[in-house]
PDB file of N, CA and C in Angstrom:
ATOM      1  N   MET D   1     145.222 136.789 123.260  1.00 46.00           N
ATOM      2  CA  MET D   1     146.359 136.150 124.348  1.00 46.00           C
ATOM      3  C   MET D   1     147.558 136.071 123.536  1.00 46.00           C
ATOM      4  N   SER D   2     148.182 136.852 124.246  1.00 56.00           N
ATOM      5  CA  SER D   2     149.623 136.801 124.304  1.00 56.00           C
ATOM      6  C   SER D   2     150.561 135.574 124.200  1.00 56.00           C
ATOM      7  N   THR D   3     151.141 135.322 123.455  1.00 57.00           N
ATOM      8  CA  THR D   3     152.343 133.878 123.709  1.00 57.00           C
ATOM      9  C   THR D   3     153.758 134.000 123.737  1.00 57.00           C
ATOM     10  N   ASP D   4     153.784 134.787 123.714  1.00 74.00           N
ATOM     11  CA  ASP D   4     155.053 135.264 123.651  1.00 74.00           C
ATOM     12  C   ASP D   4     156.504 134.340 124.842  1.00 74.00           C
ATOM     13  N   GLN D   5     156.086 133.866 125.754  1.00 77.00           N
ATOM     14  CA  GLN D   5     156.620 133.300 126.894  1.00 77.00           C
ATOM     15  C   GLN D   5     156.710 131.855 126.291  1.00 77.00           C
ATOM     16  N   TYR D   6     155.700 131.414 125.269  1.00 88.00           N
ATOM     17  CA  TYR D   6     156.032 130.153 125.396  1.00 88.00           C
ATOM     18  C   TYR D   6     156.841 129.572 123.774  1.00 88.00           C
ATOM     19  N   HIS D   7     157.914 128.402 123.769  1.00 89.00           N
ATOM     20  CA  HIS D   7     158.701 128.459 122.758  1.00 89.00           C
ATOM     21  C   HIS D   7     158.155 127.315 121.890  1.00 89.00           C
ATOM     22  N   GLU D   8     157.161 126.617 122.620  1.00 92.00           N
ATOM     23  CA  GLU D   8     156.017 125.373 121.837  1.00 92.00           C
ATOM     24  C   GLU D   8     154.704 126.088 121.787  1.00 92.00           C
ATOM     25  N   PRO D   9     154.287 125.538 120.838  1.00 92.00           N
ATOM     26  CA  PRO D   9     152.466 125.765 120.460  1.00 92.00           C
ATOM     27  C   PRO D   9     151.853 125.694 121.968  1.00 92.00           C
ATOM     28  N   PRO D  10     151.066 126.767 122.527  1.00 92.00           N
ATOM     29  CA  PRO D  10     150.734 126.375 123.700  1.00 92.00           C
ATOM     30  C   PRO D  10     149.305 125.751 123.969  1.00 92.00           C
ATOM     31  N   SER D  11     149.031 125.384 122.987  1.00 92.00           N
ATOM     32  CA  SER D  11     147.482 124.203 122.726  1.00 92.00           C
ATOM     33  C   SER D  11     148.602 122.823 123.241  1.00 92.00           C
ATOM     34  N   GLU D  12     149.597 122.828 123.109  1.00 96.00           N
ATOM     35  CA  GLU D  12     150.175 121.183 122.848  1.00 96.00           C
ATOM     36  C   GLU D  12     150.945 121.255 124.261  1.00 96.00           C
ATOM     37  N   LEU D  13     150.843 121.988 125.276  1.00 96.00           N
ATOM     38  CA  LEU D  13     151.272 122.126 126.352  1.00 96.00           C
ATOM     39  C   LEU D  13     150.105 122.374 127.522  1.00 96.00           C
ATOM     40  N   SER D  14     150.628 121.359 128.666  1.00 96.00           N
ATOM     41  CA  SER D  14     149.321 121.161 129.720  1.00 96.00           C
ATOM     42  C   SER D  14     149.503 122.346 130.514  1.00 96.00           C
ATOM     43  N   ALA D  15     148.423 122.257 131.479  1.00 96.00           N
ATOM     44  CA  ALA D  15     148.213 123.474 132.148  1.00 96.00           C
ATOM     45  C   ALA D  15     149.043 124.184 132.990  1.00 96.00           C
ATOM     46  N   GLU D  16     149.737 122.792 133.555  1.00 97.00           N
ATOM     47  CA  GLU D  16     150.797 122.917 134.875  1.00 97.00           C
ATOM     48  C   GLU D  16     152.118 123.730 134.426  1.00 97.00           C
ATOM     49  N   VAL D  17     152.103 123.106 132.533  1.00 96.00           N
ATOM     50  CA  VAL D  17     153.278 123.635 131.961  1.00 96.00           C
ATOM     51  C   VAL D  17     152.986 125.353 131.491  1.00 96.00           C
ATOM     52  N   ARG D  18     151.972 125.767 131.451  1.00 96.00           N
ATOM     53  CA  ARG D  18     151.760 126.979 131.158  1.00 96.00           C
ATOM     54  C   ARG D  18     151.523 127.672 132.565  1.00 96.00           C
ATOM     55  N   THR D  19     151.043 127.574 133.569  1.00 96.00           N
ATOM     56  CA  THR D  19     151.071 128.066 134.541  1.00 96.00           C
ATOM     57  C   THR D  19     152.931 128.676 135.121  1.00 96.00           C
ATOM     58  N   PHE D  20     153.484 127.324 134.893  1.00 97.00           N
ATOM     59  CA  PHE D  20     155.131 127.867 135.100  1.00 97.00           C
ATOM     60  C   PHE D  20     155.501 128.885 134.316  1.00 97.00           C
ATOM     61  N   ALA D  21     155.491 128.910 132.994  1.00 95.00           N
ATOM     62  CA  ALA D  21     155.653 129.673 131.982  1.00 95.00           C
ATOM     63  C   ALA D  21     155.557 130.897 132.500  1.00 95.00           C
ATOM     64  N   ARG D  22     154.113 131.510 132.836  1.00 95.00           N
ATOM     65  CA  ARG D  22     153.851 132.366 133.160  1.00 95.00           C
ATOM     66  C   ARG D  22     154.395 133.645 134.432  1.00 95.00           C
ATOM     67  N   MET D  23     154.490 131.891 135.551  1.00 97.00           N
ATOM     68  CA  MET D  23     154.833 132.625 136.542  1.00 97.00           C
ATOM     69  C   MET D  23     156.136 132.692 136.303  1.00 97.00           C
ATOM     70  N   CYS D  24     157.200 131.854 135.165  1.00 96.00           N
ATOM     71  CA  CYS D  24     158.379 132.451 135.223  1.00 96.00           C
ATOM     72  C   CYS D  24     159.081 133.800 134.074  1.00 96.00           C
ATOM     73  N   ALA D  25     157.884 134.156 133.520  1.00 95.00           N
ATOM     74  CA  ALA D  25     157.550 135.551 132.646  1.00 95.00           C
ATOM     75  C   ALA D  25     157.129 136.801 134.427  1.00 95.00           C
ATOM     76  N   SER D  26     156.520 136.594 134.801  1.00 97.00           N
ATOM     77  CA  SER D  26     156.282 137.489 135.906  1.00 97.00           C
ATOM     78  C   SER D  26     157.436 137.688 136.665  1.00 97.00           C
ATOM     79  N   LEU D  27     158.357 136.121 136.543  1.00 97.00           N
ATOM     80  CA  LEU D  27     159.632 136.469 137.537  1.00 97.00           C
ATOM     81  C   LEU D  27     160.399 137.201 137.185  1.00 97.00           C
ATOM     82  N   SER D  28     160.749 137.398 135.476  1.00 97.00           N
ATOM     83  CA  SER D  28     161.432 138.087 135.098  1.00 97.00           C
ATOM     84  C   SER D  28     160.819 139.903 135.088  1.00 97.00           C
ATOM     85  N   GLU D  29     159.662 139.461 134.975  1.00 97.00           N
ATOM     86  CA  GLU D  29     159.004 140.984 134.774  1.00 97.00           C
ATOM     87  C   GLU D  29     159.693 141.688 135.978  1.00 97.00           C
ATOM     88  N   GLU D  30     159.255 141.327 137.369  1.00 98.00           N
ATOM     89  CA  GLU D  30     159.463 141.643 138.133  1.00 98.00           C
ATOM     90  C   GLU D  30     160.726 141.910 138.672  1.00 98.00           C
ATOM     91  N   ALA D  31     162.011 141.616 138.056  1.00 98.00           N
ATOM     92  CA  ALA D  31     163.595 141.556 138.122  1.00 98.00           C
ATOM     93  C   ALA D  31     163.414 143.067 137.143  1.00 98.00           C
ATOM     94  N   GLU D  32     162.841 143.287 136.517  1.00 98.00           N
ATOM     95  CA  GLU D  32     163.185 144.335 135.385  1.00 98.00           C
ATOM     96  C   GLU D  32     162.374 145.608 136.354  1.00 98.00           C
ATOM     97  N   ALA D  33     161.803 145.301 136.573  1.00 98.00           N
ATOM     98  CA  ALA D  33     160.765 146.219 137.698  1.00 98.00           C
ATOM     99  C   ALA D  33     161.966 146.744 138.598  1.00 98.00           C
ATOM    100  N   ILE D  34     162.678 145.930 139.090  1.00 98.00           N
ATOM    101  CA  ILE D  34     163.424 145.902 140.183  1.00 98.00           C
ATOM    102  C   ILE D  34     164.888 147.347 139.891  1.00 98.00           C
ATOM    103  N   GLY D  35     164.797 146.605 138.421  1.00 98.00           N
ATOM    104  CA  GLY D  35     166.318 147.072 138.238  1.00 98.00           C
ATOM    105  C   GLY D  35     165.751 148.905 137.458  1.00 98.00           C
ATOM    106  N   TRP D  36     164.363 148.919 137.033  1.00 98.00           N
ATOM    107  CA  TRP D  36     163.976 150.388 137.093  1.00 98.00           C
ATOM    108  C   TRP D  36     163.583 151.313 137.701  1.00 98.00           C
ATOM    109  N   TYR D  37     163.441 150.797 138.970  1.00 98.00           N
ATOM    110  CA  TYR D  37     163.418 151.250 140.454  1.00 98.00           C
ATOM    111  C   TYR D  37     164.809 151.750 140.927  1.00 98.00           C
ATOM    112  N   GLU D  38     165.631 150.810 140.715  1.00 98.00           N
ATOM    113  CA  GLU D  38     166.705 151.041 141.304  1.00 98.00           C
ATOM    114  C   GLU D  38     167.577 152.452 140.682  1.00 98.00           C
ATOM    115  N   GLN D  39     167.360 152.325 139.359  1.00 98.00           N
ATOM    116  CA  GLN D  39     167.233 153.442 138.480  1.00 98.00           C
ATOM    117  C   GLN D  39     167.117 155.092 138.917  1.00 98.00           C
ATOM    118  N   ARG D  40     165.578 154.526 138.930  1.00 98.00           N
ATOM    119  CA  ARG D  40     164.747 155.955 139.371  1.00 98.00           C
ATOM    120  C   ARG D  40     165.117 156.664 140.334  1.00 98.00           C
ATOM    121  N   ILE D  41     165.130 155.650 141.352  1.00 98.00           N
ATOM    122  CA  ILE D  41     165.549 156.181 142.923  1.00 98.00           C
ATOM    123  C   ILE D  41     166.922 156.517 142.676  1.00 98.00           C
ATOM    124  N   ALA D  42     168.209 156.563 142.011  1.00 98.00           N
ATOM    125  CA  ALA D  42     169.379 156.834 142.142  1.00 98.00           C
ATOM    126  C   ALA D  42     169.520 158.271 142.079  1.00 98.00           C
ATOM    127  N   VAL D  43     168.552 158.564 140.881  1.00 98.00           N
ATOM    128  CA  VAL D  43     168.691 160.106 140.278  1.00 98.00           C
ATOM    129  C   VAL D  43     167.693 160.534 140.245  1.00 98.00           C
ATOM    130  N   GLU D  44     166.476 159.994 141.488  1.00 98.00           N
ATOM    131  CA  GLU D  44     165.480 161.067 141.843  1.00 98.00           C
ATOM    132  C   GLU D  44     165.593 162.430 142.750  1.00 98.00           C
ATOM    133  N   THR D  45     165.098 162.999 142.928  1.00 98.00           N
ATOM    134  CA  THR D  45     165.847 164.583 143.821  1.00 98.00           C
ATOM    135  C   THR D  45     164.678 164.636 144.619  1.00 98.00           C
ATOM    136  N   ASP D  46     163.642 164.784 144.166  1.00 98.00           N
ATOM    137  CA  ASP D  46     162.361 165.173 145.009  1.00 98.00           C
ATOM    138  C   ASP D  46     162.189 164.118 145.919  1.00 98.00           C
ATOM    139  N   GLU D  47     162.477 164.427 147.583  1.00 98.00           N
ATOM    140  CA  GLU D  47     162.116 163.278 148.704  1.00 98.00           C
ATOM    141  C   GLU D  47     161.313 162.727 148.880  1.00 98.00           C
ATOM    142  N   ASP D  48     159.805 163.108 148.536  1.00 98.00           N
ATOM    143  CA  ASP D  48     158.528 162.771 148.446  1.00 98.00           C
ATOM    144  C   ASP D  48     158.394 161.088 147.314  1.00 98.00           C
ATOM    145  N   ALA D  49     158.847 162.242 146.149  1.00 98.00           N
ATOM    146  CA  ALA D  49     159.037 160.705 145.126  1.00 98.00           C
ATOM    147  C   ALA D  49     159.588 159.739 145.003  1.00 98.00           C
ATOM    148  N   LYS D  50     160.714 159.869 145.660  1.00 98.00           N
ATOM    149  CA  LYS D  50     161.982 158.843 146.194  1.00 98.00           C
ATOM    150  C   LYS D  50     161.669 158.294 147.144  1.00 98.00           C
ATOM    151  N   ALA D  51     160.579 158.495 148.426  1.00 98.00           N
ATOM    152  CA  ALA D  51     160.106 157.991 148.801  1.00 98.00           C
ATOM    153  C   ALA D  51     159.275 157.050 148.420  1.00 98.00           C
ATOM    154  N   ILE D  52     157.903 157.045 147.722  1.00 98.00           N
ATOM    155  CA  ILE D  52     157.025 156.472 146.815  1.00 98.00           C
ATOM    156  C   ILE D  52     157.629 156.006 145.999  1.00 98.00           C
ATOM    157  N   MET D  53     158.717 155.732 145.466  1.00 98.00           N
ATOM    158  CA  MET D  53     159.248 155.048 144.737  1.00 98.00           C
ATOM    159  C   MET D  53     159.923 153.748 145.477  1.00 98.00           C
ATOM    160  N   THR D  54     160.699 154.175 146.745  1.00 98.00           N
ATOM    161  CA  THR D  54     161.404 153.077 147.384  1.00 98.00           C
ATOM    162  C   THR D  54     160.115 151.900 147.804  1.00 98.00           C
ATOM    163  N   ASP D  55     159.193 152.797 148.237  1.00 98.00           N
ATOM    164  CA  ASP D  55     157.901 151.844 148.778  1.00 98.00           C
ATOM    165  C   ASP D  55     157.698 150.727 147.587  1.00 98.00           C
ATOM    166  N   SER D  56     157.620 151.514 146.548  1.00 98.00           N
ATOM    167  CA  SER D  56     157.135 150.538 145.611  1.00 98.00           C
ATOM    168  C   SER D  56     157.881 149.773 145.389  1.00 98.00           C
ATOM    169  N   LEU D  57     159.437 149.880 145.014  1.00 98.00           N
ATOM    170  CA  LEU D  57     161.015 148.319 145.114  1.00 98.00           C
ATOM    171  C   LEU D  57     160.409 147.711 145.607  1.00 98.00           C
ATOM    172  N   GLY D  58     160.182 147.799 147.350  1.00 98.00           N
ATOM    173  CA  GLY D  58     159.953 146.997 148.503  1.00 98.00           C
ATOM    174  C   GLY D  58     158.704 146.230 147.877  1.00 98.00           C
ATOM    175  N   GLU D  59     157.586 146.472 147.326  1.00 98.00           N
ATOM    176  CA  GLU D  59     156.139 145.310 146.655  1.00 98.00           C
ATOM    177  C   GLU D  59     157.599 144.800 145.808  1.00 98.00           C
ATOM    178  N   GLU D  60     158.027 145.112 144.519  1.00 98.00           N
ATOM    179  CA  GLU D  60     158.567 144.455 143.968  1.00 98.00           C
ATOM    180  C   GLU D  60     159.660 143.328 144.449  1.00 98.00           C
ATOM    181  N   PHE D  61     160.384 143.649 145.231  1.00 98.00           N
ATOM    182  CA  PHE D  61     160.936 142.477 145.909  1.00 98.00           C
ATOM    183  C   PHE D  61     159.922 141.531 146.722  1.00 98.00           C
ATOM    184  N   LYS D  62     159.103 141.943 147.102  1.00 98.00           N
ATOM    185  CA  LYS D  62     158.281 140.940 147.825  1.00 98.00           C
ATOM    186  C   LYS D  62     157.404 140.071 146.236  1.00 98.00           C
ATOM    187  N   HIS D  63     156.827 140.678 145.334  1.00 98.00           N
ATOM    188  CA  HIS D  63     156.908 139.982 144.390  1.00 98.00           C
ATOM    189  C   HIS D  63     157.314 138.694 143.729  1.00 98.00           C
ATOM    190  N   PHE D  64     158.950 139.289 143.297  1.00 98.00           N
ATOM    191  CA  PHE D  64     159.720 138.438 142.993  1.00 98.00           C
ATOM    192  C   PHE D  64     160.165 137.370 144.265  1.00 98.00           C
ATOM    193  N   SER D  65     160.011 137.866 145.282  1.00 98.00           N
ATOM    194  CA  SER D  65     160.270 136.722 145.971  1.00 98.00           C
ATOM    195  C   SER D  65     159.628 135.439 146.443  1.00 98.00           C
ATOM    196  N   MET D  66     157.821 135.882 146.206  1.00 98.00           N
ATOM    197  CA  MET D  66     156.574 134.754 146.268  1.00 98.00           C
ATOM    198  C   MET D  66     156.967 134.113 144.742  1.00 98.00           C
ATOM    199  N   GLU D  67     157.005 134.805 143.615  1.00 98.00           N
ATOM    200  CA  GLU D  67     156.911 134.084 142.456  1.00 98.00           C
ATOM    201  C   GLU D  67     158.100 132.875 142.474  1.00 98.00           C
ATOM    202  N   LEU D  68     159.159 133.360 143.068  1.00 98.00           N
ATOM    203  CA  LEU D  68     160.302 132.646 142.822  1.00 98.00           C
ATOM    204  C   LEU D  68     160.381 131.424 144.010  1.00 98.00           C
ATOM    205  N   GLU D  69     159.281 131.505 145.276  1.00 98.00           N
ATOM    206  CA  GLU D  69     158.906 130.108 145.799  1.00 98.00           C
ATOM    207  C   GLU D  69     158.086 129.602 145.134  1.00 98.00           C
ATOM    208  N   PHE D  70     157.275 129.792 144.414  1.00 98.00           N
ATOM    209  CA  PHE D  70     156.310 129.243 143.645  1.00 98.00           C
ATOM    210  C   PHE D  70     157.158 128.566 142.713  1.00 98.00           C
ATOM    211  N   LEU D  71     157.749 128.765 141.967  1.00 98.00           N
ATOM    212  CA  LEU D  71     158.970 128.037 141.165  1.00 98.00           C
ATOM    213  C   LEU D  71     159.625 127.216 141.879  1.00 98.00           C
ATOM    214  N   LEU D  72     160.425 127.346 142.753  1.00 98.00           N
ATOM    215  CA  LEU D  72     161.221 126.618 143.411  1.00 98.00           C
ATOM    216  C   LEU D  72     160.264 125.159 144.030  1.00 98.00           C
ATOM    217  N   ARG D  73     158.914 125.635 144.157  1.00 98.00           N
ATOM    218  CA  ARG D  73     158.054 124.560 144.837  1.00 98.00           C
ATOM    219  C   ARG D  73     157.957 123.727 143.719  1.00 98.00           C
ATOM    220  N   LYS D  74     157.769 123.796 142.647  1.00 98.00           N
ATOM    221  CA  LYS D  74     157.507 123.027 141.301  1.00 98.00           C
ATOM    222  C   LYS D  74     158.130 122.447 140.965  1.00 98.00           C
ATOM    223  N   LYS D  75     159.932 122.683 141.241  1.00 97.00           N
ATOM    224  CA  LYS D  75     161.195 122.006 140.484  1.00 97.00           C
ATOM    225  C   LYS D  75     161.910 121.452 141.822  1.00 97.00           C
ATOM    226  N   PRO D  76     162.147 120.588 142.304  1.00 96.00           N
ATOM    227  CA  PRO D  76     162.382 120.159 143.375  1.00 96.00           C
ATOM    228  C   PRO D  76     164.528 120.099 143.181  1.00 96.00           C
ATOM    229  N   GLN D  77     164.494 119.886 141.745  1.00 95.00           N
ATOM    230  CA  GLN D  77     166.002 119.919 141.307  1.00 95.00           C
ATOM    231  C   GLN D  77     166.461 121.614 141.581  1.00 95.00           C
ATOM    232  N   TRP D  78     165.552 122.405 140.824  1.00 96.00           N
ATOM    233  CA  TRP D  78     165.961 123.748 141.312  1.00 96.00           C
ATOM    234  C   TRP D  78     166.179 124.563 142.633  1.00 96.00           C
ATOM    235  N   ARG D  79     165.002 124.069 143.664  1.00 97.00           N
ATOM    236  CA  ARG D  79     165.345 124.033 145.140  1.00 97.00           C
ATOM    237  C   ARG D  79     166.485 123.498 145.903  1.00 97.00           C
ATOM    238  N   GLU D  80     166.812 122.765 145.265  1.00 96.00           N
ATOM    239  CA  GLU D  80     167.725 122.043 145.993  1.00 96.00           C
ATOM    240  C   GLU D  80     169.290 122.769 145.448  1.00 96.00           C
ATOM    241  N   THR D  81     169.322 123.221 144.222  1.00 97.00           N
ATOM    242  CA  THR D  81     170.467 123.688 143.717  1.00 97.00           C
ATOM    243  C   THR D  81     170.620 125.239 144.321  1.00 97.00           C
ATOM    244  N   ALA D  82     168.976 126.124 144.687  1.00 97.00           N
ATOM    245  CA  ALA D  82     169.162 127.615 145.233  1.00 97.00           C
ATOM    246  C   ALA D  82     169.255 127.094 146.373  1.00 97.00           C
ATOM    247  N   ARG D  83     169.396 126.396 147.383  1.00 96.00           N
ATOM    248  CA  ARG D  83     169.689 126.299 148.563  1.00 96.00           C
ATOM    249  C   ARG D  83     171.259 125.727 148.808  1.00 96.00           C
ATOM    250  N   GLY D  84     171.727 125.783 147.967  1.00 97.00           N
ATOM    251  CA  GLY D  84     173.396 125.497 147.803  1.00 97.00           C
ATOM    252  C   GLY D  84     173.512 126.842 147.664  1.00 97.00           C
ATOM    253  N   ILE D  85     173.249 127.504 147.140  1.00 97.00           N
ATOM    254  CA  ILE D  85     173.765 128.874 146.394  1.00 97.00           C
ATOM    255  C   ILE D  85     173.306 129.997 147.606  1.00 97.00           C
ATOM    256  N   LEU D  86     172.094 130.233 147.887  1.00 97.00           N
ATOM    257  CA  LEU D  86     171.644 131.124 148.535  1.00 97.00           C
ATOM    258  C   LEU D  86     171.629 131.092 149.856  1.00 97.00           C
ATOM    259  N   PHE D  87     171.983 132.679 150.035  1.00 96.00           N
ATOM    260  CA  PHE D  87     172.572 132.998 151.727  1.00 96.00           C
ATOM    261  C   PHE D  87     173.584 132.348 152.475  1.00 96.00           C
ATOM    262  N   LYS D  88     174.037 132.215 151.562  1.00 96.00           N
ATOM    263  CA  LYS D  88     175.462 131.507 151.748  1.00 96.00           C
ATOM    264  C   LYS D  88     176.683 133.208 152.016  1.00 96.00           C
ATOM    265  N   GLU D  89     177.552 132.630 152.790  1.00 97.00           N
ATOM    266  CA  GLU D  89     178.910 133.543 152.754  1.00 97.00           C
ATOM    267  C   GLU D  89     179.458 132.989 152.329  1.00 97.00           C
ATOM    268  N   GLY D  90     180.621 133.523 151.576  1.00 97.00           N
ATOM    269  CA  GLY D  90     181.690 132.373 150.195  1.00 97.00           C
ATOM    270  C   GLY D  90     181.489 133.515 148.786  1.00 97.00           C
ATOM    271  N   ASP D  91     182.469 131.965 148.287  1.00 97.00           N
ATOM    272  CA  ASP D  91     182.419 132.410 147.015  1.00 97.00           C
ATOM    273  C   ASP D  91     181.294 131.922 145.877  1.00 97.00           C
ATOM    274  N   ILE D  92     180.421 132.887 145.319  1.00 97.00           N
ATOM    275  CA  ILE D  92     178.818 132.380 145.116  1.00 97.00           C
ATOM    276  C   ILE D  92     179.110 131.742 143.874  1.00 97.00           C
ATOM    277  N   VAL D  93     180.290 131.449 142.701  1.00 97.00           N
ATOM    278  CA  VAL D  93     180.230 130.713 141.653  1.00 97.00           C
ATOM    279  C   VAL D  93     180.830 129.264 142.435  1.00 97.00           C
ATOM    280  N   GLU D  94     181.759 129.275 143.349  1.00 97.00           N
ATOM    281  CA  GLU D  94     182.306 127.851 143.755  1.00 97.00           C
ATOM    282  C   GLU D  94     181.019 127.203 144.508  1.00 97.00           C
ATOM    283  N   HIS D  95     180.101 127.958 145.296  1.00 97.00           N
ATOM    284  CA  HIS D  95     178.371 127.399 145.892  1.00 97.00           C
ATOM    285  C   HIS D  95     177.688 127.361 144.750  1.00 97.00           C
ATOM    286  N   GLY D  96     177.501 127.859 143.756  1.00 96.00           N
ATOM    287  CA  GLY D  96     176.795 127.507 142.684  1.00 96.00           C
ATOM    288  C   GLY D  96     177.696 125.979 141.885  1.00 96.00           C
ATOM    289  N   GLU D  97     178.689 125.849 141.491  1.00 97.00           N
ATOM    290  CA  GLU D  97     179.058 124.586 141.026  1.00 97.00           C
ATOM    291  C   GLU D  97     178.925 123.444 141.672  1.00 97.00           C
ATOM    292  N   ALA D  98     179.246 123.449 143.330  1.00 95.00           N
ATOM    293  CA  ALA D  98     178.785 122.289 144.085  1.00 95.00           C
ATOM    294  C   ALA D  98     177.502 121.936 144.422  1.00 95.00           C
ATOM    295  N   ALA D  99     176.307 122.992 144.198  1.00 95.00           N
ATOM    296  CA  ALA D  99     175.310 122.845 144.476  1.00 95.00           C
ATOM    297  C   ALA D  99     174.599 122.129 143.377  1.00 95.00           C
ATOM    298  N   GLU D 100     175.157 122.364 141.851  1.00 93.00           N
ATOM    299  CA  GLU D 100     174.463 122.094 140.409  1.00 93.00           C
ATOM    300  C   GLU D 100     175.052 120.673 140.954  1.00 93.00           C
ATOM    301  N   GLU D 101     176.491 120.262 140.685  1.00 93.00           N
ATOM    302  CA  GLU D 101     176.753 119.104 141.546  1.00 93.00           C
ATOM    303  C   GLU D 101     175.970 117.893 142.240  1.00 93.00           C
ATOM    304  N   ALA D 102     175.686 118.569 143.139  1.00 92.00           N
ATOM    305  CA  ALA D 102     175.132 117.899 144.325  1.00 92.00           C
ATOM    306  C   ALA D 102     173.652 117.132 143.907  1.00 92.00           C
ATOM    307  N   ALA D 103     172.725 118.571 143.282  1.00 91.00           N
ATOM    308  CA  ALA D 103     171.217 118.905 142.770  1.00 91.00           C
ATOM    309  C   ALA D 103     171.155 117.803 142.044  1.00 91.00           C
ATOM    310  N   SER D 104     172.160 117.525 140.927  1.00 87.00           N
ATOM    311  CA  SER D 104     171.970 116.530 139.777  1.00 87.00           C
ATOM    312  C   SER D 104     172.523 114.909 140.181  1.00 87.00           C
ATOM    313  N   SER D 105     173.018 114.925 141.106  1.00 85.00           N
ATOM    314  CA  SER D 105     173.168 113.340 141.397  1.00 85.00           C
ATOM    315  C   SER D 105     172.687 112.888 142.650  1.00 85.00           C
ATOM    316  N   SER D 106     171.635 113.871 143.212  1.00 75.00           N
ATOM    317  CA  SER D 106     170.003 113.340 143.822  1.00 75.00           C
ATOM    318  C   SER D 106     169.168 112.363 143.261  1.00 75.00           C
TER     319      SER D 106
END
């Protein structure tokens, strides 16, 4: 079994922490796959191949979103910070700073 996602000995980590680490690794892998599909779609000239890749990209969006939701449910401070940033118009950095401050003072 690979333990690349761990920075501490896996045997010393609780099952909950190991699951969280696996989900973080999965989230990272989905983000990487999204980037790959975006590049492939950008250069693909065969319309049938492009349609299949676009469909696959949608699956990656779904998986990324489900994994993110799982992680946010496990970490209330992360969820609170995300609420202050996601789906808001305006300056992302300003929202981030305000959200971080609000979440850490809760």
